[in-house]
PDB file of C-alpha atoms in Angstrom:
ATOM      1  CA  UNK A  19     -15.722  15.085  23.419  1.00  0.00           C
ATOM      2  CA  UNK A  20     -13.553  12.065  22.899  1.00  0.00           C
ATOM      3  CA  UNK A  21     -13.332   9.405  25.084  1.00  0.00           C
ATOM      4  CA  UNK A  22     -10.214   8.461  25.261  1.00  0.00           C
ATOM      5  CA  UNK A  23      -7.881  12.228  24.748  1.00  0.00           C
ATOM      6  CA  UNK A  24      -4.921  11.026  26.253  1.00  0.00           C
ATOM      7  CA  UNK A  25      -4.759   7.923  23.807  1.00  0.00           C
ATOM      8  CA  UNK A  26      -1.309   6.708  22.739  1.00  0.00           C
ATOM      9  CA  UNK A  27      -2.148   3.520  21.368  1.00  0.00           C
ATOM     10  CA  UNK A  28      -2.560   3.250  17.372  1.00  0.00           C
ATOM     11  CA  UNK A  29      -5.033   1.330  15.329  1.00  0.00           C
ATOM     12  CA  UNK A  30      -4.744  -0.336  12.053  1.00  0.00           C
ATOM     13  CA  UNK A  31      -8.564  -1.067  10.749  1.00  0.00           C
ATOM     14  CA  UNK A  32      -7.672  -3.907   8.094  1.00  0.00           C
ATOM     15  CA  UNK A  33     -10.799  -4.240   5.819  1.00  0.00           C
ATOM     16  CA  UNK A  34     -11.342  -4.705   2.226  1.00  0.00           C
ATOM     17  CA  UNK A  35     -12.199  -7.371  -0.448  1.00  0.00           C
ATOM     18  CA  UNK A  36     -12.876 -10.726   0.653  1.00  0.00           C
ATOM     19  CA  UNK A  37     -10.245 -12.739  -1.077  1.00  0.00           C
ATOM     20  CA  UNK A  38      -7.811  -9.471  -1.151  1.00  0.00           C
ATOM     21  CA  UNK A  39      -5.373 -10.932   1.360  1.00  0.00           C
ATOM     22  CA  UNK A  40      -7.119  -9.675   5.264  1.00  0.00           C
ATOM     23  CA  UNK A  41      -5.388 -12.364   6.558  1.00  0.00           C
ATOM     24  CA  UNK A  42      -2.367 -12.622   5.243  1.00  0.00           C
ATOM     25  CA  UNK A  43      -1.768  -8.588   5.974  1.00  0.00           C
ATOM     26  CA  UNK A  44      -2.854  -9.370   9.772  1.00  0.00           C
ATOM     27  CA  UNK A  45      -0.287 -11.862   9.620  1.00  0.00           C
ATOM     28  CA  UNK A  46       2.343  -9.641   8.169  1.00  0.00           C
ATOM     29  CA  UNK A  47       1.278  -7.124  10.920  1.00  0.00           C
ATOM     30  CA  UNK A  48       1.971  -9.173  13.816  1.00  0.00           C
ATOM     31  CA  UNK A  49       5.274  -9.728  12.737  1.00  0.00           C
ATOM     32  CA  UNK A  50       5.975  -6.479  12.465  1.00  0.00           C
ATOM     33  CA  UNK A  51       5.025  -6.304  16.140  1.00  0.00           C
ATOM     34  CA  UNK A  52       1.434  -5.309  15.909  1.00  0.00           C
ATOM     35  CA  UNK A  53      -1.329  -6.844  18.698  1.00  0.00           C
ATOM     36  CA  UNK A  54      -3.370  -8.464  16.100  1.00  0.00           C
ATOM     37  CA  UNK A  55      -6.871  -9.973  16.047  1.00  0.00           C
ATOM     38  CA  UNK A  56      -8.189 -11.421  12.647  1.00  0.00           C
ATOM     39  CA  UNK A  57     -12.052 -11.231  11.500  1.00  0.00           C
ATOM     40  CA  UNK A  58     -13.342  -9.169  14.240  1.00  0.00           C
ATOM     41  CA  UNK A  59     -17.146  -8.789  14.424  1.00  0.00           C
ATOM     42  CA  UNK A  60     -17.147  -4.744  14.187  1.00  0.00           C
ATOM     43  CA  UNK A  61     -19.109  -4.048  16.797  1.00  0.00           C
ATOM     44  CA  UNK A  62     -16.697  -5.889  19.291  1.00  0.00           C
ATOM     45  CA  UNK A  63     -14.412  -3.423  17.919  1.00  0.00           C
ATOM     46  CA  UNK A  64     -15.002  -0.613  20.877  1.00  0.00           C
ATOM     47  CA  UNK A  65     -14.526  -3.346  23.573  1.00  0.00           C
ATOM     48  CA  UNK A  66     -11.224  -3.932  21.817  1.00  0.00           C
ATOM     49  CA  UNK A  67     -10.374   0.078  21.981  1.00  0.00           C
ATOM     50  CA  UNK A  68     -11.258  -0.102  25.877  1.00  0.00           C
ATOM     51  CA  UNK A  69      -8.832  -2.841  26.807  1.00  0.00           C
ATOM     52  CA  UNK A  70      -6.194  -1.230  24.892  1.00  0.00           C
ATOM     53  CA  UNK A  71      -6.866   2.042  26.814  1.00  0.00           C
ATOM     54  CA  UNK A  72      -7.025   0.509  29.934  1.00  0.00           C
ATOM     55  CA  UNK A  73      -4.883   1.855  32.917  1.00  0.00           C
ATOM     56  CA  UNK A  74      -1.160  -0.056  32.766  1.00  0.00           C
ATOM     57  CA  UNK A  75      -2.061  -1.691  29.400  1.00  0.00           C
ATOM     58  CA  UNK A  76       1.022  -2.905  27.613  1.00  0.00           C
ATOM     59  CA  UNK A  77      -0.985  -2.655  23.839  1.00  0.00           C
ATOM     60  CA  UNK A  78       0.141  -0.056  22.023  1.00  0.00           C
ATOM     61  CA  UNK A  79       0.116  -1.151  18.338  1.00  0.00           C
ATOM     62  CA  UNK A  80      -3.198  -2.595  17.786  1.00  0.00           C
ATOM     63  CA  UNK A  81      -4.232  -4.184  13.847  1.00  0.00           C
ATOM     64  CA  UNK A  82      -7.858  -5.297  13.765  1.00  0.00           C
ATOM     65  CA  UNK A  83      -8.934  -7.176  10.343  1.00  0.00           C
ATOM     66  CA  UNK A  84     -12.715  -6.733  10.221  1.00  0.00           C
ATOM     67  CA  UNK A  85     -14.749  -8.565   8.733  1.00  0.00           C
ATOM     68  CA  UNK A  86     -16.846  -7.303   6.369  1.00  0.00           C
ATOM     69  CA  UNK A  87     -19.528  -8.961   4.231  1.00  0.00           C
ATOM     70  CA  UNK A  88     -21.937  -9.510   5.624  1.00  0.00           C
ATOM     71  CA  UNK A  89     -20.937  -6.773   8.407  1.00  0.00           C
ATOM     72  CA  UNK A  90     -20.777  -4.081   5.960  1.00  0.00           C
ATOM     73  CA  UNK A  91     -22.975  -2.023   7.183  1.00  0.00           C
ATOM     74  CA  UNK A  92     -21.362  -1.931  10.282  1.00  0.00           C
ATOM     75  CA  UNK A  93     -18.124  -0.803   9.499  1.00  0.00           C
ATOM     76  CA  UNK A  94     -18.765   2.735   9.104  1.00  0.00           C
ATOM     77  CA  UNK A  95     -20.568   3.457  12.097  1.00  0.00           C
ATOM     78  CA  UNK A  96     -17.678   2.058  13.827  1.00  0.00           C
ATOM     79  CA  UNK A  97     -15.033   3.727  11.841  1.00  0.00           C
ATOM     80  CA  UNK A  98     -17.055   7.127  12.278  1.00  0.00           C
ATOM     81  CA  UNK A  99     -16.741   5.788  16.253  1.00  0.00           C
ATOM     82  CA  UNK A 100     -13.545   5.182  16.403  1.00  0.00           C
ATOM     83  CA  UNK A 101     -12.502   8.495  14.929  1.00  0.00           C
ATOM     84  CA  UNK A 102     -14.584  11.085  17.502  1.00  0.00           C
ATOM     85  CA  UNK A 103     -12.910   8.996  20.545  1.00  0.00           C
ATOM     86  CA  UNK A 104      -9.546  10.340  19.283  1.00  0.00           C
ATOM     87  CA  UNK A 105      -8.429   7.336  18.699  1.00  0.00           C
ATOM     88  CA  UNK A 106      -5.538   7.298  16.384  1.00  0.00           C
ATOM     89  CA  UNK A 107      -6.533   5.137  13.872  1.00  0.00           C
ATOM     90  CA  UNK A 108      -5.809   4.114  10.150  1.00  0.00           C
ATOM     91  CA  UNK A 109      -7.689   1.705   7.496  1.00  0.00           C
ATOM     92  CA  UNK A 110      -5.585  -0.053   5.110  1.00  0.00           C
ATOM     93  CA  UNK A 111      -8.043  -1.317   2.539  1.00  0.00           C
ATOM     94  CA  UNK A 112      -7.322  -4.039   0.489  1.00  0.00           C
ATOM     95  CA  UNK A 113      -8.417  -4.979  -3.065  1.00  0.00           C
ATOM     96  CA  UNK A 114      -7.448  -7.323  -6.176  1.00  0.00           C
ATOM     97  CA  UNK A 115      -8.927  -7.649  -9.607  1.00  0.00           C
ATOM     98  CA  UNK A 116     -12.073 -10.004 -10.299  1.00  0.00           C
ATOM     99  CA  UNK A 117     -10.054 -12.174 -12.325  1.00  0.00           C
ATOM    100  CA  UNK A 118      -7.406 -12.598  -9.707  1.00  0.00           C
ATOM    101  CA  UNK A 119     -10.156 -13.269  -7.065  1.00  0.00           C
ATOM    102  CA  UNK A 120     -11.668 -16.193  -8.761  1.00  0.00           C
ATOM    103  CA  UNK A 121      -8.575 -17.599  -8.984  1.00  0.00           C
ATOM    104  CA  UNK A 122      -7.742 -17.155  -5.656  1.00  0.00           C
ATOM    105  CA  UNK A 123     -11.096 -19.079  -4.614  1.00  0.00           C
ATOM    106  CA  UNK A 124     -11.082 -21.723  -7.163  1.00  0.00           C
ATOM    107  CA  UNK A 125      -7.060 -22.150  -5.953  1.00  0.00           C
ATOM    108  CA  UNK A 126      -8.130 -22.575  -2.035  1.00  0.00           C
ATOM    109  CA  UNK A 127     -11.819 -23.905  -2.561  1.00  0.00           C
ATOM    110  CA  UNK A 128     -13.109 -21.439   0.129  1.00  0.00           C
ATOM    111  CA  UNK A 129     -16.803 -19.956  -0.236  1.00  0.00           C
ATOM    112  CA  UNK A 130     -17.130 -16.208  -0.787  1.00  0.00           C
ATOM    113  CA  UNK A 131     -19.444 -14.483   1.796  1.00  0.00           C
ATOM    114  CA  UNK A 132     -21.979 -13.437  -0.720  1.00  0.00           C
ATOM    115  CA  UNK A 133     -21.903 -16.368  -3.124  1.00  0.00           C
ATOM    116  CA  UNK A 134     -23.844 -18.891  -0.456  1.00  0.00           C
ATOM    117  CA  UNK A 135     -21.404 -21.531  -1.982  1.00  0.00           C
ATOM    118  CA  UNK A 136     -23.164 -20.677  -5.401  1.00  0.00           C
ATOM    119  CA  UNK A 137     -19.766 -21.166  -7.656  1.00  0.00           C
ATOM    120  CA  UNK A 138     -21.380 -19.927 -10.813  1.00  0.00           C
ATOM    121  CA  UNK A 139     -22.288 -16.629  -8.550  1.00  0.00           C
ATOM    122  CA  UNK A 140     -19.002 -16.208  -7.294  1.00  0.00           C
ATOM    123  CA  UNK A 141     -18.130 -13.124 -10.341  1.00  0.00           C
ATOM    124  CA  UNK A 142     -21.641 -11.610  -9.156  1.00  0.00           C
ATOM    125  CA  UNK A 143     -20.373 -11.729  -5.269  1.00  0.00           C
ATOM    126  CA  UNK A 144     -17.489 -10.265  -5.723  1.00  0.00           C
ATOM    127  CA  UNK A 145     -19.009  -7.489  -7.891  1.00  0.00           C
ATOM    128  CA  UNK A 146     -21.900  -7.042  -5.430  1.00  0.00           C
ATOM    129  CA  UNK A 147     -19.402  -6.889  -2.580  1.00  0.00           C
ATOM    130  CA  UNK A 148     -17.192  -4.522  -4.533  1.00  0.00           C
ATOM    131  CA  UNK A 149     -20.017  -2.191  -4.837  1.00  0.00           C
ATOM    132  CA  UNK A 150     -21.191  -1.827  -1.203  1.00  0.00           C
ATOM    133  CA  UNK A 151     -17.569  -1.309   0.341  1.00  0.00           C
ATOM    134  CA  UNK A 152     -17.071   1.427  -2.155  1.00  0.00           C
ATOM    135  CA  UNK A 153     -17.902   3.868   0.853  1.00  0.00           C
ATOM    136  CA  UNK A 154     -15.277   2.658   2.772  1.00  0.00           C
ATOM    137  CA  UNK A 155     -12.406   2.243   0.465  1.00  0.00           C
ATOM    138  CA  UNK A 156     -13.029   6.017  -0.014  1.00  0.00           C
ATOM    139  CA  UNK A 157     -12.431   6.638   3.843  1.00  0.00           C
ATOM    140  CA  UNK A 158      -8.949   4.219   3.484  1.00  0.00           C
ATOM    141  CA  UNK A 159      -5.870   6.020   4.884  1.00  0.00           C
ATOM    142  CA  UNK A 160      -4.196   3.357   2.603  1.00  0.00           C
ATOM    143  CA  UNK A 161      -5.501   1.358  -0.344  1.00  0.00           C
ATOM    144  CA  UNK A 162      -3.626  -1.604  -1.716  1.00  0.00           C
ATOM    145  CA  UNK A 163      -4.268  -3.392  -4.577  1.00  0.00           C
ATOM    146  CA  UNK A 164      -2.863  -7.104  -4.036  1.00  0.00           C
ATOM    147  CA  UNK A 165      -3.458  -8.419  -8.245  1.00  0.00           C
ATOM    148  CA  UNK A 166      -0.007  -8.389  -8.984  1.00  0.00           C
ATOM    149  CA  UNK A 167       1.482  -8.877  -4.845  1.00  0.00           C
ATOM    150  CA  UNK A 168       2.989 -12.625  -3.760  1.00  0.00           C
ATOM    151  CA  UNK A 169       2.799 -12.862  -0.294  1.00  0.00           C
ATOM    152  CA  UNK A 170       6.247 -11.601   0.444  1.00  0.00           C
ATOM    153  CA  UNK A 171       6.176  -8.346  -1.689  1.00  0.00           C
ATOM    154  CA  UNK A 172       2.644  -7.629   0.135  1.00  0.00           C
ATOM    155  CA  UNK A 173       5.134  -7.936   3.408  1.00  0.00           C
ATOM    156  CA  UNK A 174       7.426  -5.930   1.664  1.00  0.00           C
ATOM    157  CA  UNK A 175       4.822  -3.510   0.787  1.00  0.00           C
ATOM    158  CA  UNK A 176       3.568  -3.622   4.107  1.00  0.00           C
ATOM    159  CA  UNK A 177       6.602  -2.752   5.906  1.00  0.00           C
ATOM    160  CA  UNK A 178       7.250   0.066   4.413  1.00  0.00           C
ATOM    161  CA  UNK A 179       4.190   1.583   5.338  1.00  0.00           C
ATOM    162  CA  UNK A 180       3.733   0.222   8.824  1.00  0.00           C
ATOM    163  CA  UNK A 181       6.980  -1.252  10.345  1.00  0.00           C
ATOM    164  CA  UNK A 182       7.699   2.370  12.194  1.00  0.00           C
ATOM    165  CA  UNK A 183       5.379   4.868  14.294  1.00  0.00           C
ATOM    166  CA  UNK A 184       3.468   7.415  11.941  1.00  0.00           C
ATOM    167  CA  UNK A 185       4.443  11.074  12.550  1.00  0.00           C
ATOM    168  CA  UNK A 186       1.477  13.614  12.959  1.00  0.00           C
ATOM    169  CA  UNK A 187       3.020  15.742  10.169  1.00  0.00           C
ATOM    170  CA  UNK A 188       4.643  13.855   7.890  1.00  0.00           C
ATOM    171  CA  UNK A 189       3.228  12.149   4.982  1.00  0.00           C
ATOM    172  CA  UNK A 190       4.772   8.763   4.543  1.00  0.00           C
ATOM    173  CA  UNK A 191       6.048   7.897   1.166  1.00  0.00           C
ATOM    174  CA  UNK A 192       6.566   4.603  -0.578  1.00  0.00           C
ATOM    175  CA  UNK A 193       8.326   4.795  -3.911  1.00  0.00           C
ATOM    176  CA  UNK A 194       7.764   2.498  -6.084  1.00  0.00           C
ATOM    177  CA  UNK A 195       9.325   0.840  -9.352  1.00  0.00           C
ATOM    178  CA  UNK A 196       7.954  -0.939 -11.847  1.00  0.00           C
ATOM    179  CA  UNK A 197       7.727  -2.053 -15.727  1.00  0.00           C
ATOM    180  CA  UNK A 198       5.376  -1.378 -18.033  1.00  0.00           C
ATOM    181  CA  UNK A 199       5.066  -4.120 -19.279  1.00  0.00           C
ATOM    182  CA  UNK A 200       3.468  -5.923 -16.024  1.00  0.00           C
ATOM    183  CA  UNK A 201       1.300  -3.656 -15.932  1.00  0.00           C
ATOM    184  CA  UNK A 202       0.680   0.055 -13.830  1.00  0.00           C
ATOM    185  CA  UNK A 203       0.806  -0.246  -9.932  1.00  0.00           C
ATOM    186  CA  UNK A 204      -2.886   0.213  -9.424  1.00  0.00           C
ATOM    187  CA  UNK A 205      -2.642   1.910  -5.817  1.00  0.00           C
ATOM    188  CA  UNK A 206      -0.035   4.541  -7.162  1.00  0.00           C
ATOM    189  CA  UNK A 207      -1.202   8.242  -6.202  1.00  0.00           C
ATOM    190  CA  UNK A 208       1.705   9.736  -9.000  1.00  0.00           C
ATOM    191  CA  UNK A 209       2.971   8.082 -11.466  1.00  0.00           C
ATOM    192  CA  UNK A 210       6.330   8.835 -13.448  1.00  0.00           C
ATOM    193  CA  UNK A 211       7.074   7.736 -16.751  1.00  0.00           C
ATOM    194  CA  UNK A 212      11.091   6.441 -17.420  1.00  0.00           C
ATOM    195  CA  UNK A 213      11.049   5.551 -20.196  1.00  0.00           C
ATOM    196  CA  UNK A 214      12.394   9.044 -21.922  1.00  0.00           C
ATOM    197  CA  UNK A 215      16.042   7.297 -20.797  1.00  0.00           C
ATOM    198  CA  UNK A 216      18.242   5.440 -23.459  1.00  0.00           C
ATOM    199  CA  UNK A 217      17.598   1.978 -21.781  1.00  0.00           C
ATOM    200  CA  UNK A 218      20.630   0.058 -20.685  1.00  0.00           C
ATOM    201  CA  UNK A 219      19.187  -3.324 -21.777  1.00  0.00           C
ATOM    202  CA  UNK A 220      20.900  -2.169 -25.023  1.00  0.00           C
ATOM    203  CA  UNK A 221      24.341  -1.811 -23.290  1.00  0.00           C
ATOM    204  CA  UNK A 222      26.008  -5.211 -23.490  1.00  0.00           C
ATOM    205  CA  UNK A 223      27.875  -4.707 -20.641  1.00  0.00           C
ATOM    206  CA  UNK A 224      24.438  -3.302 -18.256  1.00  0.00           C
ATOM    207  CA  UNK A 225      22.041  -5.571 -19.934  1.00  0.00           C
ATOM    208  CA  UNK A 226      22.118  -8.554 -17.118  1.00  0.00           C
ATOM    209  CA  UNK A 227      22.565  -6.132 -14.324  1.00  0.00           C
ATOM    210  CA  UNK A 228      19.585  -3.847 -12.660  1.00  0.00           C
ATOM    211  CA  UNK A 229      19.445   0.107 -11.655  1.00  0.00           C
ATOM    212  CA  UNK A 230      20.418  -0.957  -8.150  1.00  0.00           C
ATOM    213  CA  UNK A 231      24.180  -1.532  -9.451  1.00  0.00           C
ATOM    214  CA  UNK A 232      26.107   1.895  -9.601  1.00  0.00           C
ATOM    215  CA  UNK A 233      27.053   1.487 -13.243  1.00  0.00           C
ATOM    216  CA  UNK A 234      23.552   1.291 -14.205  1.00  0.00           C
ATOM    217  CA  UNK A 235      22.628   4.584 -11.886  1.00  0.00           C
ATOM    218  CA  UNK A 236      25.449   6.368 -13.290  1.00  0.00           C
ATOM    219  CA  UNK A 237      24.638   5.435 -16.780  1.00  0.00           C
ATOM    220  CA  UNK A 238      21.126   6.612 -16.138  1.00  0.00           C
ATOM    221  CA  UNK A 239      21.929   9.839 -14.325  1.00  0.00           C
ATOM    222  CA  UNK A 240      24.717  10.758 -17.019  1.00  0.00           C
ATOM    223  CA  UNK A 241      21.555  11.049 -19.705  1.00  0.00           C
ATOM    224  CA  UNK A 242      21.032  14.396 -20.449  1.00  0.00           C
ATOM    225  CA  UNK A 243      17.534  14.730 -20.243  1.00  0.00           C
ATOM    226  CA  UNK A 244      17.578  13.103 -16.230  1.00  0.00           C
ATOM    227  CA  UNK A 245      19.003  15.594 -14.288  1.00  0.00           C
ATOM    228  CA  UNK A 246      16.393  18.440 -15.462  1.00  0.00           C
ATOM    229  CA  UNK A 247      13.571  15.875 -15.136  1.00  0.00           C
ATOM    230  CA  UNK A 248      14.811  14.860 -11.476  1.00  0.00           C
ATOM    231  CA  UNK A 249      14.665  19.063 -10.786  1.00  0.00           C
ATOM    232  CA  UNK A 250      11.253  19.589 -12.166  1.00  0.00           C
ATOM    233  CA  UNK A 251      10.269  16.315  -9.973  1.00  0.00           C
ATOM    234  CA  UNK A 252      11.761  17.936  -7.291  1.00  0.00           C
ATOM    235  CA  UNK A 253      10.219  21.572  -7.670  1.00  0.00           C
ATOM    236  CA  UNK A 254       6.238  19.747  -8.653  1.00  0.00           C
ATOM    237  CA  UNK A 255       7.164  17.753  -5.142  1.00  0.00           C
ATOM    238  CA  UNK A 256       8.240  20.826  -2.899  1.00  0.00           C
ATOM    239  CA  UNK A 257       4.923  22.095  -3.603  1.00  0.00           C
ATOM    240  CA  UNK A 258       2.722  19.328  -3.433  1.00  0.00           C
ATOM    241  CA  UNK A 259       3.990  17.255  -0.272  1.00  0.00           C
ATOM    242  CA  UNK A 260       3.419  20.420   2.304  1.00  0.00           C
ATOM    243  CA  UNK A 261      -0.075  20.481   0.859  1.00  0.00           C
ATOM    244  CA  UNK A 262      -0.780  16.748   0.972  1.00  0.00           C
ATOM    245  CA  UNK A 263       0.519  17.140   4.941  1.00  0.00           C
ATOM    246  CA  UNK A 264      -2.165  20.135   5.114  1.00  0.00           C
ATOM    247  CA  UNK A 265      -5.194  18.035   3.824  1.00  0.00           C
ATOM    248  CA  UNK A 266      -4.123  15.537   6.404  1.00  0.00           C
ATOM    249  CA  UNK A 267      -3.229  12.672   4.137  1.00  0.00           C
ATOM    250  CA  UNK A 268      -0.806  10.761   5.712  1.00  0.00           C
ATOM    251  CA  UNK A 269       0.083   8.312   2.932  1.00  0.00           C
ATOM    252  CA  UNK A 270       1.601   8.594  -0.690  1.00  0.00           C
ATOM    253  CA  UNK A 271       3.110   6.089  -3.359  1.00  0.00           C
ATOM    254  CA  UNK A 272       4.989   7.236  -5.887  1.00  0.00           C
ATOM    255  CA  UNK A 273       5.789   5.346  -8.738  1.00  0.00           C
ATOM    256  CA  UNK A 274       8.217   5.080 -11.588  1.00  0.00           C
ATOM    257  CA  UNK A 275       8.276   3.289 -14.441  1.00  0.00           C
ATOM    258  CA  UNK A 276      10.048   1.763 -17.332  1.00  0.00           C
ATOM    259  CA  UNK A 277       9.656  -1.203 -19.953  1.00  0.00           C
ATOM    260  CA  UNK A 278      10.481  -3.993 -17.918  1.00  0.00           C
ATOM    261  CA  UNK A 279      11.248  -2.447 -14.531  1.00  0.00           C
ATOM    262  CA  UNK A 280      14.953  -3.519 -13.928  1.00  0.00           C
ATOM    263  CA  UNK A 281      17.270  -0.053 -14.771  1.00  0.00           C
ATOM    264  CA  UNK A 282      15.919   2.953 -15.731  1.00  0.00           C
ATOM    265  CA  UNK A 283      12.970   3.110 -13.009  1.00  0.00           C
ATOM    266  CA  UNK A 284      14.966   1.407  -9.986  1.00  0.00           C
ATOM    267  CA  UNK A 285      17.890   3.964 -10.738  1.00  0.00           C
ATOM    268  CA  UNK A 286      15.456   6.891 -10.799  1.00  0.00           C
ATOM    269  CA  UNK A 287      13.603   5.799  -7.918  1.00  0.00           C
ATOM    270  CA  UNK A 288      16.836   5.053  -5.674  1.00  0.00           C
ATOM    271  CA  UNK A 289      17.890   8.837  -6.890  1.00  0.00           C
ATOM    272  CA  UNK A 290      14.521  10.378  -6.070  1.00  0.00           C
ATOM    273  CA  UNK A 291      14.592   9.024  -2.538  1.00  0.00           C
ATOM    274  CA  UNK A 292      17.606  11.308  -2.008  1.00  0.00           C
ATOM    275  CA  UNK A 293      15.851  13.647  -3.787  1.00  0.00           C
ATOM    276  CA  UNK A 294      12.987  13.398  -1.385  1.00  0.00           C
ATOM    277  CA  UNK A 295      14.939  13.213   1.922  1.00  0.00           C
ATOM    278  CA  UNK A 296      16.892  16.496   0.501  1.00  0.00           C
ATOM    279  CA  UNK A 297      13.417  18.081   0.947  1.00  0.00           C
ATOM    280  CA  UNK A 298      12.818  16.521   4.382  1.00  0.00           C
ATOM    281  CA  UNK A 299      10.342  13.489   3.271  1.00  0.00           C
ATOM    282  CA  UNK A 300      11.417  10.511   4.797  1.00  0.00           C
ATOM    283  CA  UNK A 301      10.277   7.383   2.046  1.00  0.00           C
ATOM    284  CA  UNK A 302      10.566   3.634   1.750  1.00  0.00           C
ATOM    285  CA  UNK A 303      12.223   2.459  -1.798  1.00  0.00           C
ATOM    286  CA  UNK A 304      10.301  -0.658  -3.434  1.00  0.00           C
ATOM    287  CA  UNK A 305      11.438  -2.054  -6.968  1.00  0.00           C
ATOM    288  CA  UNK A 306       8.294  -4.143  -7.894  1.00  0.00           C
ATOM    289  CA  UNK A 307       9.836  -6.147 -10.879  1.00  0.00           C
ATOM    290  CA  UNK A 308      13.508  -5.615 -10.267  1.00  0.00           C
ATOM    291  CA  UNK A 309      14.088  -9.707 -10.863  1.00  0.00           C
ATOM    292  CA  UNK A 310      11.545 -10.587 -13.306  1.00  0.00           C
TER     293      UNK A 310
END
């Protein structure tokens, strides 16, 4: 039976990589308006639930960054926990490359959790640590990968995901543009290939302007080949949203690509999101390297 049936509060479990940014999203969070508490022992994470669920509590938004290493093997029992109260809960789980990570520690000097200060094991910890929170970035409502993310695009990123109440229904869509040539949005779940389009860098008068300026869009949307494309989009996404919101999965990022990200993507991605609400989806628009 769960505990707590009548629940209205909601949970954000933020876990994931040390190094991958915990803090920083926590941070984020509580701007956003969230009751946040950063590197939470998991097993004070119940107590926690109970004060939230108290009678005439005021917390209803609740983000919890858990520590993990070395509480690792905690986490799941209290995830599992959490879930058969009926507690409404989500776990964003964040992650970065190895490369990025060492840079990230030699940048701030900090110790990773596994390395016991060890620098020359610091590759090692992060691979070790990678490998026993595989389990749980496989129960993540949300996994974010933070290589490529400066601290205000992870707030970007983070605000489309989190800024409003989650329906019960709905799955909540981020799309998302981006160039090639920086490399593939590692968190996408689809991933759309622009670059079909005659690209308006080689339009003299569109070349210094992005896919977020109407001359650009129209250019783009005039091509022959976009409207069809946008239609089969479209038709493959009718199908496969309703049956995304039947297996429960309450989160989706669709991205779009081109060379460098400026025009063809950020045009197609604007005109999918009407695309999208046409069909009922509410989404959240992010262009990724719009200004690089």
């Amino acid at each position: 039976m769960a505990l707590f049936p009548e629940a209205e509060s909601e949970f954000v479990l933020i876990t994931g990589l040390s190094g991958a940014g915990r803090s920083l999203a926590a941070d984020h969070l509580e701007d956003l308006g969230w009751f946040t508490i950063d590197n939470l022992p998991p097993k004070l994470v119940p107590k926690v639930v109970e004060l939230a669920h108290a009678p005439k509590s005021s917390i209803t938004r609740v983000a919890l960054a858990v520590g993990t290493a070395p509480y690792q093997d905690d986490v799941l029992p209290m995830l599992s926990w959490l879930r058969s109260s009926g507690t409404h809960v989500r776990v964003l789980f964040l992650e970065a490359a190895t490369d990025v990570l060492v840079r990230r520690y030699d940048h701030t000097r900090r110790r990773h959790p596994l390395a016991d200060g060890d620098k020359q094991r610091l590759v090692a910890a992060i691979d070790q640590e990678r490998e026993l929170l595989a389990p749980l970035r496989n129960e993540a409502d949300v996994v974010l990968d933070t290589s490529t993310l400066n601290r205000h695009d992870l707030r970007r990123r983070l605000g489309t995901v989190f800024a409003g109440a989650r329906t019960a229904k709905d799955v909540q869509m981020t799309l998302l543009s981006f160039g090639y040539k920086h490399g593939l949005p590692l968190d996408a779940d689809l991933v759309f290939d622009c670059r079909f389009l005659p690209n308006p860098h080689w339009v003299e008068e569109l070349r210094e302007l992005t896919g977020l300026d109407p001359r650009v869009s129209e250019y783009v949307l005039a091509q022959p080949t976009a409207q069809p494309f946008l239609q089969d989009v479209e038709r493959m996404l009718g199908r496969l949203l309703p049956a995304y919101t039947d297996e429960g999965r309450a989160y989706l990022t669709i991205a779009l690509g081109c060379t460098g990200g400026q025009h063809r993507s950020v045009a197609m991605a604007e005109q999918l999101a009407v695309v999208l609400r046409r069909l009922g989806f509410a989404s959240g628009v992010l262009h990724r390297d719009v200004h690089k």
